[in-house]
CSV table of C-alpha atoms in Angstrom, one decimal:
chain,number,residue,atom,x,y,z
E,29,UNK,CA,97.0,298.4,149.5
E,30,UNK,CA,94.0,300.6,148.8
E,31,UNK,CA,91.9,297.4,148.3
E,32,UNK,CA,93.1,296.1,151.7
E,33,UNK,CA,92.2,299.4,153.4
E,34,UNK,CA,88.7,299.4,151.9
E,35,UNK,CA,88.1,295.8,153.0
E,36,UNK,CA,89.3,296.6,156.6
E,37,UNK,CA,86.9,299.6,156.8
E,38,UNK,CA,84.0,297.6,155.4
E,39,UNK,CA,84.6,294.7,157.7
E,40,UNK,CA,85.0,296.9,160.8
E,41,UNK,CA,81.6,298.5,160.0
E,42,UNK,CA,80.0,295.1,159.5
E,43,UNK,CA,81.4,293.8,162.9
E,44,UNK,CA,80.1,296.7,164.9
E,45,UNK,CA,76.7,297.4,163.3
E,46,UNK,CA,74.0,294.9,164.2
E,47,UNK,CA,71.2,296.3,162.0
E,48,UNK,CA,69.2,297.6,164.9
E,49,UNK,CA,67.2,300.0,162.7
E,50,UNK,CA,65.1,297.2,161.1
E,51,UNK,CA,64.4,295.4,164.4
E,52,UNK,CA,63.6,298.6,166.2
E,53,UNK,CA,60.7,299.4,163.8
E,54,UNK,CA,58.7,296.5,165.2
E,55,UNK,CA,59.2,296.9,168.9
E,56,UNK,CA,55.8,298.6,169.4
E,57,UNK,CA,53.9,295.6,168.0
E,58,UNK,CA,55.5,293.2,170.5
E,59,UNK,CA,55.5,290.6,167.7
E,60,UNK,CA,58.3,288.3,168.8
E,61,UNK,CA,58.0,286.0,165.8
E,62,UNK,CA,58.3,288.9,163.4
E,63,UNK,CA,61.3,290.2,165.2
E,64,UNK,CA,63.0,286.8,165.1
E,65,UNK,CA,62.3,286.5,161.4
E,66,UNK,CA,63.8,290.0,160.8
E,67,UNK,CA,66.8,289.1,162.9
E,68,UNK,CA,67.3,285.9,160.9
E,69,UNK,CA,67.1,287.8,157.6
E,70,UNK,CA,69.7,290.3,158.8
E,71,UNK,CA,71.9,287.5,160.1
E,72,UNK,CA,71.9,285.8,156.7
E,73,UNK,CA,72.8,289.1,155.1
E,74,UNK,CA,75.8,289.4,157.4
E,75,UNK,CA,76.7,285.8,156.6
E,76,UNK,CA,76.8,286.6,152.9
E,77,UNK,CA,79.1,289.6,153.7
E,78,UNK,CA,81.3,287.4,155.8
E,79,UNK,CA,81.7,284.9,153.0
E,80,UNK,CA,82.5,287.6,150.5
E,81,UNK,CA,85.1,289.1,152.9
E,82,UNK,CA,86.8,285.7,153.4
E,83,UNK,CA,86.9,285.1,149.7
E,84,UNK,CA,88.7,288.4,149.3
E,85,UNK,CA,91.2,287.5,152.1
E,86,UNK,CA,91.9,284.2,150.4
E,87,UNK,CA,92.9,286.1,147.2
E,88,UNK,CA,95.7,287.8,149.1
E,89,UNK,CA,99.3,286.6,149.5
E,90,UNK,CA,100.2,284.9,152.8
E,91,UNK,CA,101.6,288.1,154.4
E,92,UNK,CA,98.6,290.1,153.6
E,93,UNK,CA,96.3,287.3,154.8
E,94,UNK,CA,98.0,287.2,158.1
E,95,UNK,CA,97.8,291.0,158.5
E,96,UNK,CA,94.1,291.1,157.5
E,97,UNK,CA,93.1,288.2,159.7
E,98,UNK,CA,94.9,289.8,162.7
E,99,UNK,CA,93.1,293.1,162.2
E,100,UNK,CA,89.7,291.4,161.8
E,101,UNK,CA,90.2,289.1,164.8
E,102,UNK,CA,91.3,292.0,167.0
E,103,UNK,CA,88.1,294.0,166.2
E,104,UNK,CA,85.8,290.9,166.3
E,105,UNK,CA,87.0,289.8,169.7
E,106,UNK,CA,86.8,293.3,171.1
E,107,UNK,CA,83.1,293.4,170.0
E,108,UNK,CA,82.5,289.9,171.2
E,109,UNK,CA,83.9,290.6,174.7
E,110,UNK,CA,81.8,293.8,175.0
E,111,UNK,CA,78.7,291.8,173.9
E,112,UNK,CA,79.5,289.1,176.5
E,113,UNK,CA,79.6,291.7,179.3
E,114,UNK,CA,76.3,293.3,178.2
E,115,UNK,CA,74.5,290.0,178.0
E,116,UNK,CA,75.8,288.9,181.4
E,117,UNK,CA,74.9,292.2,182.9
E,118,UNK,CA,71.4,291.9,181.5
E,119,UNK,CA,71.1,288.3,182.8
E,120,UNK,CA,70.4,287.0,179.3
E,121,UNK,CA,71.1,283.3,178.9
E,122,UNK,CA,71.2,281.5,175.6
E,123,UNK,CA,68.0,279.6,175.0
E,124,UNK,CA,65.9,282.4,176.4
E,125,UNK,CA,63.2,284.1,174.3
E,126,UNK,CA,64.2,286.8,171.8
E,127,UNK,CA,65.0,290.0,173.9
E,128,UNK,CA,62.7,293.0,173.7
E,129,UNK,CA,65.4,295.4,175.0
E,130,UNK,CA,67.3,297.0,172.2
E,131,UNK,CA,70.7,296.9,173.9
E,132,UNK,CA,70.3,293.2,174.6
E,133,UNK,CA,69.2,292.5,171.1
E,134,UNK,CA,72.3,294.3,169.8
E,135,UNK,CA,74.6,292.3,172.0
E,136,UNK,CA,72.8,289.1,170.9
E,137,UNK,CA,73.2,289.9,167.3
E,138,UNK,CA,76.8,290.9,167.6
E,139,UNK,CA,77.6,287.8,169.5
E,140,UNK,CA,76.1,285.5,166.9
E,141,UNK,CA,77.4,287.5,163.9
E,142,UNK,CA,81.0,287.8,165.1
E,143,UNK,CA,81.1,284.2,166.2
E,144,UNK,CA,80.0,283.1,162.8
E,145,UNK,CA,82.5,285.4,161.0
E,146,UNK,CA,85.4,284.1,163.2
E,147,UNK,CA,84.2,280.6,162.5
E,148,UNK,CA,84.3,281.2,158.7
E,149,UNK,CA,87.8,282.4,159.0
E,150,UNK,CA,88.9,279.5,161.1
E,151,UNK,CA,87.5,277.0,158.6
E,152,UNK,CA,89.0,278.6,155.6
E,153,UNK,CA,92.4,279.5,157.2
E,154,UNK,CA,92.8,276.9,160.0
E,155,UNK,CA,96.5,277.0,160.4
E,156,UNK,CA,96.7,280.8,160.6
E,157,UNK,CA,93.7,281.1,162.9
E,158,UNK,CA,94.9,278.3,165.2
E,159,UNK,CA,98.2,280.1,165.5
E,160,UNK,CA,96.5,283.4,166.5
E,161,UNK,CA,94.4,281.6,169.0
E,162,UNK,CA,97.4,279.8,170.6
E,163,UNK,CA,99.1,283.2,171.0
E,164,UNK,CA,95.9,284.8,172.5
E,165,UNK,CA,94.3,282.4,175.0
E,166,UNK,CA,91.6,285.0,175.9
E,167,UNK,CA,90.5,284.9,172.3
E,168,UNK,CA,90.2,281.2,172.3
E,169,UNK,CA,88.1,281.3,175.4
E,170,UNK,CA,85.9,284.0,173.9
E,171,UNK,CA,85.3,282.1,170.7
E,172,UNK,CA,84.5,279.0,172.7
E,173,UNK,CA,82.0,280.9,174.7
E,174,UNK,CA,80.5,282.4,171.4
E,175,UNK,CA,80.2,278.9,170.0
E,176,UNK,CA,78.5,277.6,173.1
E,177,UNK,CA,76.1,280.6,173.0
E,178,UNK,CA,75.3,280.0,169.4
E,179,UNK,CA,74.8,276.3,170.0
E,180,UNK,CA,72.2,277.0,172.7
E,181,UNK,CA,70.5,279.8,170.8
E,182,UNK,CA,67.0,279.1,169.4
E,183,UNK,CA,67.3,281.6,166.5
E,184,UNK,CA,69.7,280.0,164.0
E,185,UNK,CA,68.5,277.8,161.2
E,186,UNK,CA,69.5,274.2,160.6
E,187,UNK,CA,72.3,275.0,158.1
E,188,UNK,CA,73.9,277.6,160.5
E,189,UNK,CA,73.7,275.1,163.4
E,190,UNK,CA,75.5,272.6,161.3
E,191,UNK,CA,78.1,275.2,160.4
E,192,UNK,CA,78.6,276.1,164.1
E,193,UNK,CA,79.1,272.4,164.9
E,194,UNK,CA,81.7,272.1,162.2
E,195,UNK,CA,83.5,275.2,163.6
E,196,UNK,CA,83.3,273.7,167.1
E,197,UNK,CA,84.9,270.5,165.9
E,198,UNK,CA,87.7,272.3,164.1
E,199,UNK,CA,88.4,274.3,167.3
E,200,UNK,CA,88.4,271.1,169.3
E,201,UNK,CA,85.7,272.1,171.8
E,202,UNK,CA,83.1,269.7,170.5
E,203,UNK,CA,83.2,265.9,170.2
E,204,UNK,CA,84.5,265.2,166.8
E,205,UNK,CA,82.5,263.1,164.3
E,206,UNK,CA,84.6,259.9,163.5
E,207,UNK,CA,84.7,261.0,159.9
E,208,UNK,CA,85.3,264.7,160.6
E,209,UNK,CA,87.1,266.7,157.9
E,210,UNK,CA,87.2,270.4,157.3
E,211,UNK,CA,85.9,270.8,153.8
E,212,UNK,CA,87.1,274.4,153.5
E,213,UNK,CA,90.7,273.7,154.5
E,214,UNK,CA,93.3,274.0,151.7
E,215,UNK,CA,94.9,270.8,152.8
E,216,UNK,CA,91.6,268.9,152.4
E,217,UNK,CA,91.1,270.5,149.0
E,218,UNK,CA,94.6,269.5,147.8
E,219,UNK,CA,94.2,266.0,149.1
E,220,UNK,CA,90.8,265.7,147.2
E,221,UNK,CA,92.3,267.1,144.0
E,222,UNK,CA,95.2,264.7,144.2
E,223,UNK,CA,93.0,261.6,144.4
E,224,UNK,CA,93.3,259.5,141.3
E,225,UNK,CA,90.1,258.9,139.2
E,226,UNK,CA,90.4,255.1,139.8
E,227,UNK,CA,90.7,255.4,143.5
E,228,UNK,CA,87.8,257.9,143.6
E,229,UNK,CA,85.6,255.5,141.7
E,230,UNK,CA,86.5,252.4,143.7
E,231,UNK,CA,85.7,254.0,147.0
E,232,UNK,CA,82.8,256.2,145.8
E,233,UNK,CA,80.2,254.2,147.6
E,234,UNK,CA,81.8,254.5,151.0
E,235,UNK,CA,82.9,258.1,150.6
E,236,UNK,CA,79.5,259.2,149.6
E,237,UNK,CA,78.0,257.7,152.6
E,238,UNK,CA,80.5,259.4,154.8
E,239,UNK,CA,80.1,262.8,153.2
E,240,UNK,CA,76.3,262.6,153.5
E,241,UNK,CA,76.6,261.9,157.2
E,242,UNK,CA,74.6,264.6,158.9
E,243,UNK,CA,75.7,266.6,161.9
E,244,UNK,CA,74.4,265.5,165.3
E,245,UNK,CA,71.3,267.4,166.3
E,246,UNK,CA,72.1,269.5,169.3
E,247,UNK,CA,75.9,269.6,169.2
E,248,UNK,CA,77.7,269.2,172.5
E,249,UNK,CA,80.7,271.3,173.5
E,250,UNK,CA,83.3,269.8,175.8
E,251,UNK,CA,82.4,269.7,179.4
E,252,UNK,CA,85.3,271.9,180.4
E,253,UNK,CA,83.5,274.8,178.8
E,254,UNK,CA,80.1,274.1,180.2
E,255,UNK,CA,80.3,276.9,182.7
E,256,UNK,CA,81.1,279.7,180.2
């Protein structure tokens, strides 16, 4: 229980703290490229924290997993909704240049970070997360908006864009690749582990080609969410 409480506290801090102190040090120089690089470095730090948190959640029993994911989702969607409001009030549209205003930068960072964290949870715990989203339609719409925002953003690297596309396919708001599989799903892992060596070898050529299939550049979300 103590471990769970510590994780909750750490995650809550991670969700609400966008690392403004580093970006703020460069505002006087008006060096947009440097600010973007700083943002990207901070974003990758957050991603590492997200992955570590998810690994910890996966080590819990089902009941604790459900409790932990519910707590994280509640906080993450609260921050995501607040960030959405701030970005809209500022008139910031994804695809625009990196914002100079500190409050807009914070909202941008929190949108991308929380969307990525929720996506990480969705991929690793799809059944649990889909259940929560079905029970909370506003959450599903918020995550869809976050994914759309991230897809249109110019500040994520190639690997992160591929990750966002994978999350969008799992959520069902992007056109699925014909050979789509969620590589983080336990069901996929069990299926792969249960494949016989002979079957694996006989189909290795075709499977390798499928696995190496790259994500489509510039992923497209479903049209029904185009106005988010």
